[in-house]
PDB file of C-alpha atoms in Angstrom:
ATOM      1  CA  MET A   1     211.711 186.198 162.362  1.00  0.00           C
ATOM      2  CA  SER A   2     212.966 184.511 159.242  1.00  0.00           C
ATOM      3  CA  ALA A   3     215.497 182.587 161.364  1.00  0.00           C
ATOM      4  CA  ARG A   4     212.631 181.111 163.398  1.00  0.00           C
ATOM      5  CA  VAL A   5     210.683 180.094 160.281  1.00  0.00           C
ATOM      6  CA  SER A   6     213.660 178.425 158.680  1.00  0.00           C
ATOM      7  CA  ALA A   7     214.526 176.612 161.948  1.00  0.00           C
ATOM      8  CA  GLY A   8     210.955 175.268 162.176  1.00  0.00           C
ATOM      9  CA  ALA A   9     210.991 174.233 158.521  1.00  0.00           C
ATOM     10  CA  SER A  10     214.274 172.369 158.881  1.00  0.00           C
ATOM     11  CA  ALA A  11     212.960 170.569 162.018  1.00  0.00           C
ATOM     12  CA  ARG A  12     209.866 169.433 160.082  1.00  0.00           C
ATOM     13  CA  ALA A  13     212.020 168.326 157.157  1.00  0.00           C
ATOM     14  CA  ALA A  14     214.271 166.300 159.460  1.00  0.00           C
ATOM     15  CA  ALA A  15     211.244 164.670 161.088  1.00  0.00           C
ATOM     16  CA  GLY A  16     209.807 163.891 157.660  1.00  0.00           C
ATOM     17  CA  ARG A  17     213.059 162.216 156.581  1.00  0.00           C
ATOM     18  CA  ARG A  18     213.088 160.088 159.704  1.00  0.00           C
ATOM     19  CA  GLY A  19     209.468 159.090 159.000  1.00  0.00           C
ATOM     20  CA  LEU A  20     210.397 158.152 155.454  1.00  0.00           C
ATOM     21  CA  ARG A  21     213.143 155.887 156.674  1.00  0.00           C
ATOM     22  CA  LEU A  22     210.663 154.012 158.896  1.00  0.00           C
ATOM     23  CA  ARG A  23     207.864 153.723 156.375  1.00  0.00           C
ATOM     24  CA  PRO A  24     209.615 151.423 153.891  1.00  0.00           C
ATOM     25  CA  GLY A  25     210.519 149.077 156.738  1.00  0.00           C
ATOM     26  CA  VAL A  26     206.952 149.025 158.034  1.00  0.00           C
ATOM     27  CA  VAL A  27     205.540 148.500 154.552  1.00  0.00           C
ATOM     28  CA  ALA A  28     208.000 145.686 153.846  1.00  0.00           C
ATOM     29  CA  GLY A  29     207.129 144.026 157.167  1.00  0.00           C
ATOM     30  CA  LEU A  30     203.409 144.193 156.494  1.00  0.00           C
ATOM     31  CA  LEU A  31     203.871 142.799 153.002  1.00  0.00           C
ATOM     32  CA  GLY A  32     205.885 139.914 154.402  1.00  0.00           C
ATOM     33  CA  VAL A  33     203.172 139.065 156.942  1.00  0.00           C
ATOM     34  CA  LEU A  34     200.450 139.212 154.295  1.00  0.00           C
ATOM     35  CA  VAL A  35     202.390 136.995 151.897  1.00  0.00           C
ATOM     36  CA  LEU A  36     202.994 134.403 154.610  1.00  0.00           C
ATOM     37  CA  ALA A  37     199.371 134.512 155.716  1.00  0.00           C
ATOM     38  CA  GLY A  38     198.098 134.067 152.170  1.00  0.00           C
ATOM     39  CA  CYS A  39     200.354 131.138 151.269  1.00  0.00           C
ATOM     40  CA  GLY A  40     198.280 128.506 153.027  1.00  0.00           C
ATOM     41  CA  SER A  41     194.828 129.922 152.401  1.00  0.00           C
ATOM     42  CA  PRO A  42     193.089 128.491 149.304  1.00  0.00           C
ATOM     43  CA  GLU A  43     190.515 131.293 149.445  1.00  0.00           C
ATOM     44  CA  LEU A  44     193.266 133.824 148.798  1.00  0.00           C
ATOM     45  CA  THR A  45     195.222 131.813 146.235  1.00  0.00           C
ATOM     46  CA  SER A  46     192.319 130.407 144.179  1.00  0.00           C
ATOM     47  CA  THR A  47     191.277 132.321 141.128  1.00  0.00           C
ATOM     48  CA  PRO A  48     187.596 132.598 140.191  1.00  0.00           C
ATOM     49  CA  ALA A  49     188.213 130.326 137.197  1.00  0.00           C
ATOM     50  CA  SER A  50     189.529 127.543 139.453  1.00  0.00           C
ATOM     51  CA  LYS A  51     186.590 127.594 141.851  1.00  0.00           C
ATOM     52  CA  PRO A  52     183.754 125.238 140.924  1.00  0.00           C
ATOM     53  CA  ALA A  53     180.561 126.909 139.795  1.00  0.00           C
ATOM     54  CA  PRO A  54     177.494 126.280 141.952  1.00  0.00           C
ATOM     55  CA  THR A  55     175.424 123.447 140.599  1.00  0.00           C
ATOM     56  CA  SER A  56     171.871 123.860 139.465  1.00  0.00           C
ATOM     57  CA  ARG A  57     170.925 121.256 142.086  1.00  0.00           C
ATOM     58  CA  ALA A  58     172.243 123.571 144.817  1.00  0.00           C
ATOM     59  CA  ALA A  59     170.271 126.470 143.362  1.00  0.00           C
ATOM     60  CA  ALA A  60     167.194 124.264 143.111  1.00  0.00           C
ATOM     61  CA  SER A  61     167.530 123.123 146.717  1.00  0.00           C
ATOM     62  CA  GLY A  62     167.752 126.776 147.790  1.00  0.00           C
ATOM     63  CA  ALA A  63     164.598 127.570 145.851  1.00  0.00           C
ATOM     64  CA  LEU A  64     162.906 124.518 147.347  1.00  0.00           C
ATOM     65  CA  ALA A  65     163.855 125.529 150.890  1.00  0.00           C
ATOM     66  CA  SER A  66     162.578 129.062 150.237  1.00  0.00           C
ATOM     67  CA  ALA A  67     159.298 127.713 148.863  1.00  0.00           C
ATOM     68  CA  VAL A  68     158.836 125.473 151.903  1.00  0.00           C
ATOM     69  CA  THR A  69     159.482 128.448 154.183  1.00  0.00           C
ATOM     70  CA  LYS A  70     156.915 130.401 152.167  1.00  0.00           C
ATOM     71  CA  LEU A  71     154.386 127.596 152.683  1.00  0.00           C
ATOM     72  CA  ASP A  72     154.915 127.968 156.444  1.00  0.00           C
ATOM     73  CA  LEU A  73     154.236 131.687 156.191  1.00  0.00           C
ATOM     74  CA  ILE A  74     151.190 131.144 153.991  1.00  0.00           C
ATOM     75  CA  SER A  75     149.811 128.720 156.574  1.00  0.00           C
ATOM     76  CA  GLN A  76     149.443 131.654 158.989  1.00  0.00           C
ATOM     77  CA  ASP A  77     147.145 133.542 156.600  1.00  0.00           C
ATOM     78  CA  PRO A  78     143.518 134.059 157.725  1.00  0.00           C
ATOM     79  CA  CYS A  79     142.430 132.015 154.688  1.00  0.00           C
ATOM     80  CA  GLN A  80     144.159 129.056 156.343  1.00  0.00           C
ATOM     81  CA  THR A  81     143.252 129.859 159.941  1.00  0.00           C
ATOM     82  CA  GLY A  82     139.922 131.720 159.822  1.00  0.00           C
ATOM     83  CA  LYS A  83     136.385 130.391 159.403  1.00  0.00           C
ATOM     84  CA  ALA A  84     136.209 129.145 155.815  1.00  0.00           C
ATOM     85  CA  GLU A  85     132.617 130.379 155.352  1.00  0.00           C
ATOM     86  CA  GLN A  86     133.687 133.911 156.218  1.00  0.00           C
ATOM     87  CA  VAL A  87     137.109 134.266 154.590  1.00  0.00           C
ATOM     88  CA  TYR A  88     136.744 132.439 151.255  1.00  0.00           C
ATOM     89  CA  PRO A  89     135.748 135.536 149.220  1.00  0.00           C
ATOM     90  CA  ASP A  90     139.057 137.227 150.127  1.00  0.00           C
ATOM     91  CA  CYS A  91     141.451 134.361 149.378  1.00  0.00           C
ATOM     92  CA  ASP A  92     142.611 135.181 145.832  1.00  0.00           C
ATOM     93  CA  ARG A  93     146.024 136.444 146.942  1.00  0.00           C
ATOM     94  CA  PHE A  94     146.411 133.536 149.357  1.00  0.00           C
ATOM     95  CA  LEU A  95     145.792 131.108 146.512  1.00  0.00           C
ATOM     96  CA  ALA A  96     148.155 132.953 144.142  1.00  0.00           C
ATOM     97  CA  GLU A  97     150.980 132.829 146.706  1.00  0.00           C
ATOM     98  CA  LEU A  98     150.144 129.213 147.446  1.00  0.00           C
ATOM     99  CA  ARG A  99     150.252 128.216 143.763  1.00  0.00           C
ATOM    100  CA  SER A 100     153.645 129.857 143.349  1.00  0.00           C
ATOM    101  CA  ALA A 101     155.198 128.094 146.337  1.00  0.00           C
ATOM    102  CA  VAL A 102     153.564 124.733 145.598  1.00  0.00           C
ATOM    103  CA  GLY A 103     154.757 124.887 141.990  1.00  0.00           C
ATOM    104  CA  THR A 104     158.343 125.355 143.186  1.00  0.00           C
ATOM    105  CA  VAL A 105     158.001 122.516 145.702  1.00  0.00           C
ATOM    106  CA  ARG A 106     156.528 120.268 143.039  1.00  0.00           C
ATOM    107  CA  ALA A 107     159.398 121.077 140.650  1.00  0.00           C
ATOM    108  CA  GLY A 108     162.007 120.245 143.310  1.00  0.00           C
ATOM    109  CA  ALA A 109     160.250 117.200 144.742  1.00  0.00           C
ATOM    110  CA  ALA A 110     162.379 114.713 142.792  1.00  0.00           C
ATOM    111  CA  GLY A 111     165.379 115.581 144.977  1.00  0.00           C
ATOM    112  CA  LEU A 112     163.562 114.678 148.201  1.00  0.00           C
ATOM    113  CA  PRO A 113     163.534 111.230 149.816  1.00  0.00           C
ATOM    114  CA  ASN A 114     159.712 111.289 149.717  1.00  0.00           C
ATOM    115  CA  GLY A 115     159.668 113.146 146.414  1.00  0.00           C
ATOM    116  CA  GLU A 116     156.975 111.052 144.767  1.00  0.00           C
ATOM    117  CA  LEU A 117     154.609 111.587 147.695  1.00  0.00           C
ATOM    118  CA  VAL A 118     155.370 115.323 147.765  1.00  0.00           C
ATOM    119  CA  GLY A 119     154.700 115.496 144.009  1.00  0.00           C
ATOM    120  CA  VAL A 120     151.304 113.811 144.403  1.00  0.00           C
ATOM    121  CA  SER A 121     150.366 116.054 147.339  1.00  0.00           C
ATOM    122  CA  SER A 122     151.424 119.145 145.382  1.00  0.00           C
ATOM    123  CA  ALA A 123     149.276 118.112 142.410  1.00  0.00           C
ATOM    124  CA  THR A 124     146.298 117.423 144.701  1.00  0.00           C
ATOM    125  CA  LEU A 125     146.698 120.809 146.377  1.00  0.00           C
ATOM    126  CA  LEU A 126     146.901 122.636 143.041  1.00  0.00           C
ATOM    127  CA  SER A 127     143.809 120.753 141.876  1.00  0.00           C
ATOM    128  CA  ALA A 128     141.909 121.879 144.986  1.00  0.00           C
ATOM    129  CA  ALA A 129     142.971 125.486 144.319  1.00  0.00           C
ATOM    130  CA  ASP A 130     141.755 125.151 140.715  1.00  0.00           C
ATOM    131  CA  ALA A 131     138.385 123.837 141.947  1.00  0.00           C
ATOM    132  CA  PHE A 132     138.066 126.889 144.192  1.00  0.00           C
ATOM    133  CA  ASP A 133     138.522 129.137 141.152  1.00  0.00           C
ATOM    134  CA  ARG A 134     136.382 126.994 138.881  1.00  0.00           C
ATOM    135  CA  ASP A 135     133.506 127.261 141.372  1.00  0.00           C
ATOM    136  CA  GLY A 136     133.777 131.062 141.314  1.00  0.00           C
ATOM    137  CA  CYS A 137     134.627 131.281 144.991  1.00  0.00           C
ATOM    138  CA  GLY A 138     137.094 134.163 144.851  1.00  0.00           C
ATOM    139  CA  SER A 139     136.896 137.358 142.863  1.00  0.00           C
ATOM    140  CA  ARG A 140     137.018 135.370 139.601  1.00  0.00           C
ATOM    141  CA  LEU A 141     133.558 134.448 138.530  1.00  0.00           C
ATOM    142  CA  SER A 142     132.942 131.059 136.981  1.00  0.00           C
ATOM    143  CA  PRO A 143     130.977 130.822 133.711  1.00  0.00           C
ATOM    144  CA  THR A 144     128.045 129.339 135.622  1.00  0.00           C
ATOM    145  CA  GLY A 145     128.163 131.945 138.365  1.00  0.00           C
ATOM    146  CA  PRO A 146     129.480 131.642 141.902  1.00  0.00           C
ATOM    147  CA  ALA A 147     128.961 128.449 143.834  1.00  0.00           C
ATOM    148  CA  SER A 148     127.212 128.425 147.158  1.00  0.00           C
ATOM    149  CA  ALA A 149     129.023 129.570 150.265  1.00  0.00           C
ATOM    150  CA  GLN A 150     128.895 125.983 151.470  1.00  0.00           C
ATOM    151  CA  ALA A 151     130.656 124.694 148.300  1.00  0.00           C
ATOM    152  CA  CYS A 152     133.276 127.455 148.459  1.00  0.00           C
ATOM    153  CA  ALA A 153     133.982 126.736 152.118  1.00  0.00           C
ATOM    154  CA  ALA A 154     134.388 123.029 151.248  1.00  0.00           C
ATOM    155  CA  ASP A 155     136.793 123.931 148.412  1.00  0.00           C
ATOM    156  CA  LEU A 156     138.827 126.084 150.797  1.00  0.00           C
ATOM    157  CA  GLU A 157     138.887 123.277 153.365  1.00  0.00           C
ATOM    158  CA  ARG A 158     140.377 120.936 150.728  1.00  0.00           C
ATOM    159  CA  VAL A 159     143.052 123.567 150.013  1.00  0.00           C
ATOM    160  CA  ARG A 160     143.755 123.908 153.742  1.00  0.00           C
ATOM    161  CA  SER A 161     144.037 120.161 154.212  1.00  0.00           C
ATOM    162  CA  GLY A 162     146.370 119.859 151.224  1.00  0.00           C
ATOM    163  CA  LEU A 163     148.577 122.672 152.540  1.00  0.00           C
ATOM    164  CA  ALA A 164     148.816 121.076 155.985  1.00  0.00           C
ATOM    165  CA  THR A 165     149.752 117.741 154.383  1.00  0.00           C
ATOM    166  CA  LEU A 166     152.409 119.297 152.154  1.00  0.00           C
ATOM    167  CA  ILE A 167     153.930 121.233 155.053  1.00  0.00           C
ATOM    168  CA  ASP A 168     154.117 118.020 157.067  1.00  0.00           C
ATOM    169  CA  GLN A 169     155.781 116.156 154.187  1.00  0.00           C
ATOM    170  CA  THR A 170     158.400 118.859 153.651  1.00  0.00           C
ATOM    171  CA  ARG A 171     159.130 119.495 157.322  1.00  0.00           C
ATOM    172  CA  ASP A 172     162.852 118.617 157.007  1.00  0.00           C
ATOM    173  CA  VAL A 173     163.560 120.629 153.848  1.00  0.00           C
ATOM    174  CA  ALA A 174     163.989 124.111 155.313  1.00  0.00           C
ATOM    175  CA  GLY A 175     165.778 122.919 158.423  1.00  0.00           C
ATOM    176  CA  ARG A 176     162.730 123.186 160.638  1.00  0.00           C
TER     177      ARG A 176
END
């Protein structure tokens, strides 16, 4: 029985030696292909230090595009689409999200072809949102108490109009 074991062991050893002889050739071939493939590719030969850092303008344009996309999403909110007289008491979050996005658009407006117009529209929209709060239309009460439902609905309509205008003016920013 020991003769069978040693015969099997020597067969495995011989096969292993043959495999070792092939492996260096395969490895060398693969290395050669990889070296040749990497020679012409700047992505593989450039070091991180030699690649230009992204500019703040590129980061700002990304933030601007995201804010414009957010404005589109905000425009689907019931505070933009529902009856103003009915929804105005529940529009605090809508206005908070709106202020955030409009502030980003306003900050990036200088880089747009119609940047001055977008800046003015952003300021007008933020002013309308402030009037809504000042009149005590949401959950924040004004010092003089809440305005009438009619005044709050009118404030919300000014916000809605300003949002529609700003979306129209920034239509090309997010690739829409």
